[in-house]
Structure formats: structure tokens, C-alpha cells
Short mmCIF file of N, CA and C in Angstrom, two decimals:
data_model
loop_
_atom_site.label_atom_id
_atom_site.label_comp_id
_atom_site.label_asym_id
_atom_site.label_seq_id
_atom_site.Cartn_x
_atom_site.Cartn_y
_atom_site.Cartn_z
N MET A 1 115.80 63.69 112.14
CA MET A 1 115.34 64.26 110.90
C MET A 1 116.22 65.45 110.56
N GLU A 2 116.65 65.52 109.32
CA GLU A 2 117.50 66.62 108.89
C GLU A 2 116.66 67.88 108.68
N PRO A 3 117.24 69.07 108.94
CA PRO A 3 116.49 70.29 108.69
C PRO A 3 116.21 70.46 107.21
N ARG A 4 115.06 71.05 106.89
CA ARG A 4 114.71 71.31 105.51
C ARG A 4 115.54 72.46 104.95
N PRO A 5 115.90 72.37 103.70
CA PRO A 5 116.55 73.53 103.10
C PRO A 5 115.56 74.70 103.08
N ARG A 6 116.08 75.92 103.11
CA ARG A 6 115.25 77.12 103.17
C ARG A 6 114.23 77.17 102.05
N ARG A 7 114.61 76.83 100.83
CA ARG A 7 113.69 76.88 99.69
C ARG A 7 112.52 75.93 99.89
N SER A 8 112.79 74.72 100.36
CA SER A 8 111.74 73.74 100.60
C SER A 8 110.78 74.23 101.68
N HIS A 9 111.32 74.83 102.73
CA HIS A 9 110.48 75.35 103.81
C HIS A 9 109.58 76.47 103.28
N ARG A 10 110.13 77.37 102.49
CA ARG A 10 109.33 78.47 101.93
C ARG A 10 108.22 77.92 101.05
N ARG A 11 108.53 76.93 100.23
CA ARG A 11 107.52 76.32 99.36
C ARG A 11 106.40 75.70 100.19
N HIS A 12 106.77 75.03 101.28
CA HIS A 12 105.78 74.43 102.19
C HIS A 12 104.86 75.51 102.77
N LEU A 13 105.43 76.63 103.21
CA LEU A 13 104.63 77.71 103.78
C LEU A 13 103.68 78.30 102.74
N VAL A 14 104.15 78.50 101.53
CA VAL A 14 103.30 79.06 100.47
C VAL A 14 102.16 78.11 100.15
N ARG A 15 102.45 76.81 100.04
CA ARG A 15 101.38 75.85 99.75
C ARG A 15 100.36 75.81 100.87
N THR A 16 100.81 75.89 102.12
CA THR A 16 99.90 75.91 103.26
C THR A 16 99.03 77.16 103.22
N ARG A 17 99.66 78.33 102.98
CA ARG A 17 98.91 79.59 102.92
C ARG A 17 97.89 79.58 101.80
N ASN A 18 98.23 79.01 100.65
CA ASN A 18 97.34 78.99 99.50
C ASN A 18 96.26 77.91 99.59
N GLY A 19 96.30 77.11 100.64
CA GLY A 19 95.27 76.11 100.84
C GLY A 19 95.47 74.85 100.03
N THR A 20 96.64 74.66 99.44
CA THR A 20 96.88 73.45 98.66
C THR A 20 97.48 72.34 99.49
N ARG A 21 97.76 72.63 100.75
CA ARG A 21 98.31 71.60 101.63
C ARG A 21 97.68 71.78 103.01
N PRO A 22 97.13 70.74 103.59
CA PRO A 22 96.52 70.89 104.91
C PRO A 22 97.58 71.13 105.99
N PRO A 23 97.26 71.97 106.97
CA PRO A 23 98.22 72.18 108.05
C PRO A 23 98.31 70.94 108.92
N PRO A 24 99.45 70.71 109.55
CA PRO A 24 99.59 69.53 110.39
C PRO A 24 98.78 69.64 111.67
N ALA A 25 98.07 68.58 112.02
CA ALA A 25 97.42 68.42 113.32
C ALA A 25 96.45 69.52 113.71
N ALA A 26 95.82 70.16 112.76
CA ALA A 26 94.84 71.18 113.10
C ALA A 26 93.95 71.44 111.90
N GLY A 27 92.77 72.02 112.17
CA GLY A 27 91.88 72.40 111.08
C GLY A 27 91.98 73.88 110.84
N ARG A 28 91.75 74.30 109.62
CA ARG A 28 91.74 75.72 109.32
C ARG A 28 90.69 76.02 108.28
N THR A 29 90.11 77.20 108.40
CA THR A 29 89.10 77.66 107.48
C THR A 29 89.34 79.13 107.22
N ARG A 30 89.36 79.52 105.97
CA ARG A 30 89.55 80.93 105.65
C ARG A 30 88.30 81.71 106.07
N VAL A 31 88.52 82.89 106.61
CA VAL A 31 87.45 83.79 107.04
C VAL A 31 87.50 85.01 106.12
N PRO A 32 86.37 85.39 105.49
CA PRO A 32 86.39 86.56 104.60
C PRO A 32 86.89 87.81 105.32
N ALA A 33 87.84 88.50 104.68
CA ALA A 33 88.44 89.71 105.27
C ALA A 33 88.36 90.88 104.30
N GLY A 34 87.27 90.99 103.56
CA GLY A 34 87.08 92.10 102.63
C GLY A 34 87.77 91.88 101.30
N ASP A 35 87.79 92.96 100.50
CA ASP A 35 88.31 92.88 99.14
C ASP A 35 89.81 93.14 99.02
N ASP A 36 90.43 93.62 100.08
CA ASP A 36 91.85 93.96 100.03
C ASP A 36 92.68 92.67 100.02
N PRO A 37 93.45 92.43 98.95
CA PRO A 37 94.24 91.20 98.89
C PRO A 37 95.40 91.17 99.90
N LYS A 38 95.67 92.29 100.55
CA LYS A 38 96.75 92.33 101.55
C LYS A 38 96.25 92.05 102.96
N CYS A 39 94.97 91.70 103.08
CA CYS A 39 94.39 91.33 104.37
C CYS A 39 93.92 89.89 104.29
N TYR A 40 94.13 89.15 105.36
CA TYR A 40 93.84 87.71 105.35
C TYR A 40 93.40 87.31 106.75
N ALA A 41 92.44 86.40 106.84
CA ALA A 41 92.01 85.90 108.15
C ALA A 41 91.66 84.43 108.03
N LEU A 42 91.84 83.71 109.12
CA LEU A 42 91.46 82.32 109.14
C LEU A 42 91.10 81.88 110.56
N ARG A 43 90.31 80.84 110.61
CA ARG A 43 89.94 80.20 111.87
C ARG A 43 90.76 78.93 111.97
N ARG A 44 91.45 78.75 113.09
CA ARG A 44 92.22 77.54 113.34
C ARG A 44 91.59 76.80 114.51
N THR A 45 91.52 75.49 114.40
CA THR A 45 90.98 74.66 115.47
C THR A 45 92.02 73.61 115.83
N SER A 46 92.23 73.43 117.13
CA SER A 46 93.21 72.44 117.57
C SER A 46 92.79 71.05 117.13
N GLU A 47 93.73 70.14 117.11
CA GLU A 47 93.47 68.77 116.68
C GLU A 47 92.36 68.12 117.50
N ASP A 48 92.34 68.41 118.80
CA ASP A 48 91.30 67.81 119.66
C ASP A 48 90.00 68.59 119.64
N GLY A 49 89.95 69.72 118.93
CA GLY A 49 88.74 70.51 118.80
C GLY A 49 88.40 71.36 120.01
N LYS A 50 89.28 71.41 121.00
CA LYS A 50 88.98 72.14 122.24
C LYS A 50 89.34 73.61 122.18
N GLN A 51 90.20 74.01 121.27
CA GLN A 51 90.59 75.41 121.17
C GLN A 51 90.38 75.91 119.75
N THR A 52 89.91 77.16 119.67
CA THR A 52 89.71 77.80 118.38
C THR A 52 90.37 79.17 118.42
N ALA A 53 91.03 79.52 117.34
CA ALA A 53 91.68 80.82 117.25
C ALA A 53 91.27 81.51 115.95
N LEU A 54 91.11 82.81 116.03
CA LEU A 54 90.90 83.66 114.86
C LEU A 54 92.21 84.39 114.63
N ARG A 55 92.78 84.21 113.44
CA ARG A 55 94.05 84.85 113.10
C ARG A 55 93.78 85.84 111.98
N VAL A 56 94.20 87.09 112.20
CA VAL A 56 93.96 88.16 111.24
C VAL A 56 95.31 88.79 110.89
N TYR A 57 95.57 88.96 109.59
CA TYR A 57 96.86 89.44 109.12
C TYR A 57 96.71 90.67 108.23
N ASN A 58 97.68 91.58 108.32
CA ASN A 58 97.80 92.73 107.43
C ASN A 58 99.17 92.62 106.75
N PHE A 59 99.19 92.35 105.45
CA PHE A 59 100.43 92.22 104.71
C PHE A 59 100.79 93.51 103.98
N ASP A 60 100.19 94.62 104.39
CA ASP A 60 100.44 95.91 103.75
C ASP A 60 101.47 96.71 104.54
N SER A 61 102.10 97.68 103.88
CA SER A 61 103.12 98.52 104.52
C SER A 61 102.52 99.64 105.36
N GLY A 62 101.20 99.74 105.39
CA GLY A 62 100.53 100.74 106.21
C GLY A 62 99.57 100.09 107.19
N ALA A 63 99.27 100.79 108.28
CA ALA A 63 98.31 100.28 109.26
C ALA A 63 96.93 100.16 108.62
N LYS A 64 96.14 99.21 109.10
CA LYS A 64 94.80 98.99 108.54
C LYS A 64 93.83 98.55 109.63
N ASN A 65 92.56 98.88 109.40
CA ASN A 65 91.46 98.28 110.14
C ASN A 65 90.92 97.17 109.25
N VAL A 66 91.02 95.93 109.72
CA VAL A 66 90.60 94.78 108.93
C VAL A 66 89.27 94.29 109.50
N THR A 67 88.25 94.25 108.64
CA THR A 67 86.94 93.78 109.06
C THR A 67 86.71 92.39 108.48
N VAL A 68 86.45 91.44 109.37
CA VAL A 68 86.19 90.06 108.95
C VAL A 68 84.71 89.77 109.11
N ASP A 69 84.23 88.85 108.28
CA ASP A 69 82.83 88.43 108.32
C ASP A 69 82.76 87.06 108.98
N LEU A 70 82.19 87.00 110.17
CA LEU A 70 82.14 85.76 110.94
C LEU A 70 80.94 84.88 110.60
N THR A 71 80.11 85.32 109.67
CA THR A 71 78.93 84.55 109.26
C THR A 71 79.35 83.16 108.79
N GLY A 72 78.75 82.14 109.36
CA GLY A 72 79.01 80.77 108.94
C GLY A 72 80.34 80.18 109.40
N THR A 73 81.07 80.89 110.25
CA THR A 73 82.37 80.37 110.71
C THR A 73 82.26 79.49 111.93
N GLY A 74 81.12 79.55 112.62
CA GLY A 74 80.96 78.80 113.86
C GLY A 74 81.56 79.50 115.06
N ILE A 75 82.06 80.73 114.86
CA ILE A 75 82.61 81.51 115.97
C ILE A 75 81.47 82.25 116.65
N ASP A 76 81.41 82.18 117.98
CA ASP A 76 80.40 82.88 118.77
C ASP A 76 80.54 84.38 118.52
N THR A 77 79.45 85.04 118.13
CA THR A 77 79.51 86.46 117.75
C THR A 77 79.20 87.41 118.91
N ARG A 78 79.21 86.93 120.11
CA ARG A 78 79.05 87.76 121.32
C ARG A 78 80.06 87.28 122.36
N GLN A 79 81.27 87.85 122.31
CA GLN A 79 82.32 87.44 123.25
C GLN A 79 83.46 88.44 123.22
N THR A 80 84.32 88.33 124.22
CA THR A 80 85.57 89.09 124.24
C THR A 80 86.70 88.07 124.14
N PRO A 81 87.37 88.02 122.98
CA PRO A 81 88.42 87.02 122.81
C PRO A 81 89.67 87.34 123.62
N LYS A 82 90.48 86.34 123.81
CA LYS A 82 91.76 86.47 124.49
C LYS A 82 92.85 86.64 123.44
N ASP A 83 93.71 87.65 123.62
CA ASP A 83 94.81 87.89 122.69
C ASP A 83 95.94 86.92 123.04
N LEU A 84 96.17 85.94 122.20
CA LEU A 84 97.16 84.90 122.49
C LEU A 84 98.59 85.34 122.25
N TYR A 85 98.79 86.41 121.51
CA TYR A 85 100.15 86.87 121.24
C TYR A 85 100.59 87.97 122.20
N ASP A 86 99.77 89.00 122.36
CA ASP A 86 100.12 90.13 123.22
C ASP A 86 99.66 89.95 124.66
N GLY A 87 98.77 88.99 124.90
CA GLY A 87 98.20 88.81 126.22
C GLY A 87 97.02 89.75 126.41
N GLY A 88 96.27 89.52 127.44
CA GLY A 88 95.11 90.38 127.72
C GLY A 88 93.93 90.03 126.84
N LYS A 89 93.03 91.01 126.72
CA LYS A 89 91.81 90.82 125.95
C LYS A 89 91.92 91.49 124.60
N GLY A 90 91.29 90.87 123.62
CA GLY A 90 91.20 91.47 122.29
C GLY A 90 89.95 92.33 122.23
N PRO A 91 89.72 93.00 121.11
CA PRO A 91 88.50 93.78 120.95
C PRO A 91 87.27 92.88 121.05
N ALA A 92 86.22 93.37 121.66
CA ALA A 92 84.99 92.59 121.83
C ALA A 92 84.35 92.29 120.48
N ILE A 93 83.82 91.08 120.35
CA ILE A 93 83.05 90.69 119.17
C ILE A 93 81.59 90.93 119.52
N LYS A 94 80.90 91.77 118.72
CA LYS A 94 79.52 92.13 119.02
C LYS A 94 78.57 91.85 117.86
N GLY A 95 78.98 91.02 116.94
CA GLY A 95 78.14 90.69 115.79
C GLY A 95 78.95 89.95 114.75
N THR A 96 78.35 89.78 113.56
CA THR A 96 79.02 89.00 112.52
C THR A 96 80.15 89.77 111.83
N LYS A 97 80.14 91.10 111.88
CA LYS A 97 81.24 91.90 111.34
C LYS A 97 82.15 92.26 112.51
N TYR A 98 83.44 91.98 112.37
CA TYR A 98 84.40 92.16 113.46
C TYR A 98 85.62 92.89 112.91
N THR A 99 85.95 94.03 113.51
CA THR A 99 87.06 94.85 113.02
C THR A 99 88.22 94.81 114.00
N VAL A 100 89.41 94.62 113.44
CA VAL A 100 90.65 94.57 114.22
C VAL A 100 91.59 95.61 113.62
N SER A 101 92.19 96.45 114.47
CA SER A 101 93.19 97.42 114.02
C SER A 101 94.56 96.77 114.06
N LEU A 102 95.25 96.82 112.92
CA LEU A 102 96.56 96.18 112.81
C LEU A 102 97.60 97.17 112.29
N PRO A 103 98.81 97.11 112.83
CA PRO A 103 99.88 97.95 112.29
C PRO A 103 100.36 97.39 110.94
N ALA A 104 101.25 98.10 110.29
CA ALA A 104 101.85 97.61 109.06
C ALA A 104 102.46 96.23 109.30
N TYR A 105 102.18 95.30 108.42
CA TYR A 105 102.67 93.92 108.51
C TYR A 105 102.32 93.27 109.86
N GLY A 106 101.22 93.66 110.44
CA GLY A 106 100.84 93.17 111.76
C GLY A 106 99.84 92.03 111.70
N PHE A 107 99.59 91.46 112.87
CA PHE A 107 98.65 90.35 112.97
C PHE A 107 98.08 90.28 114.38
N LYS A 108 96.97 89.58 114.52
CA LYS A 108 96.38 89.24 115.82
C LYS A 108 96.08 87.76 115.80
N ILE A 109 96.33 87.13 116.93
CA ILE A 109 95.93 85.73 117.12
C ILE A 109 95.04 85.74 118.37
N LEU A 110 93.77 85.49 118.14
CA LEU A 110 92.77 85.62 119.20
C LEU A 110 92.11 84.28 119.50
N GLU A 111 92.11 83.90 120.76
CA GLU A 111 91.38 82.69 121.16
C GLU A 111 89.90 83.06 121.24
N VAL A 112 89.08 82.31 120.52
CA VAL A 112 87.65 82.57 120.47
C VAL A 112 86.87 81.32 120.84
N ARG A 113 85.63 81.54 121.25
CA ARG A 113 84.72 80.42 121.54
C ARG A 113 83.96 80.06 120.27
N ALA A 114 83.85 78.79 120.02
CA ALA A 114 83.01 78.32 118.92
C ALA A 114 81.63 78.03 119.47
N ARG A 115 80.64 78.11 118.59
CA ARG A 115 79.27 77.79 118.99
C ARG A 115 79.04 76.31 118.95
#
């Protein structure tokens, strides 16, 4: 298979981010991350349904505390997730509102348990 031209790849990423194209081999659901349009969160589930990740993004030039609403996401609201990018443990989830501190243009990818 030939590599995609850069423009085509960018278009694919934008369509995936905007929800107009399903991601390959996995499920995803947007998770509410407040009113700030520069904050984004989603739940990703592996194709076989055995792994679930919460991904939280800060697209702003300044550090932010991003609070996501886990209500109705199927994510267990009493757990300590595993940080899949940095290693170790992520901040504990103790209810339906979950806050993650992110640097400018930062993100967290956390392995979480589904209910």
C-alpha cells in the first residue's frame, strides 16, 4: 500500500475527530468535558471489548484542569486508572465528575474499567 499524501492524512484525522468517520477497529464515544472548546475527551474501547481507555486533551496554549462528566459513559466511577502514556497510576476516579490536570497542548490516556 502506498503512503497517503499528507493532505489526505490530515483530512482523515479531522473527519475522525469530528465524528464523521468511524475509527478503525475500535469504538469511541465522546465524553463531556465542559464548555471550553479547547478541551476534549473520549472513551475508546478495543475491538474485542476487553480494554477501555479515557482520553482527555487540552488544545489550549495554557495549562488546564479538565473536568469530564462520566455519567452514562459506562466507566466505573470508583477506581484508580492506569496511565498508559506516562506509566504508573492516574488520578483516582471518585465519582461522576473527574478532573485531570493537563499542561499546554497536553493529554492523558488512561486505562479504565467499564461497568
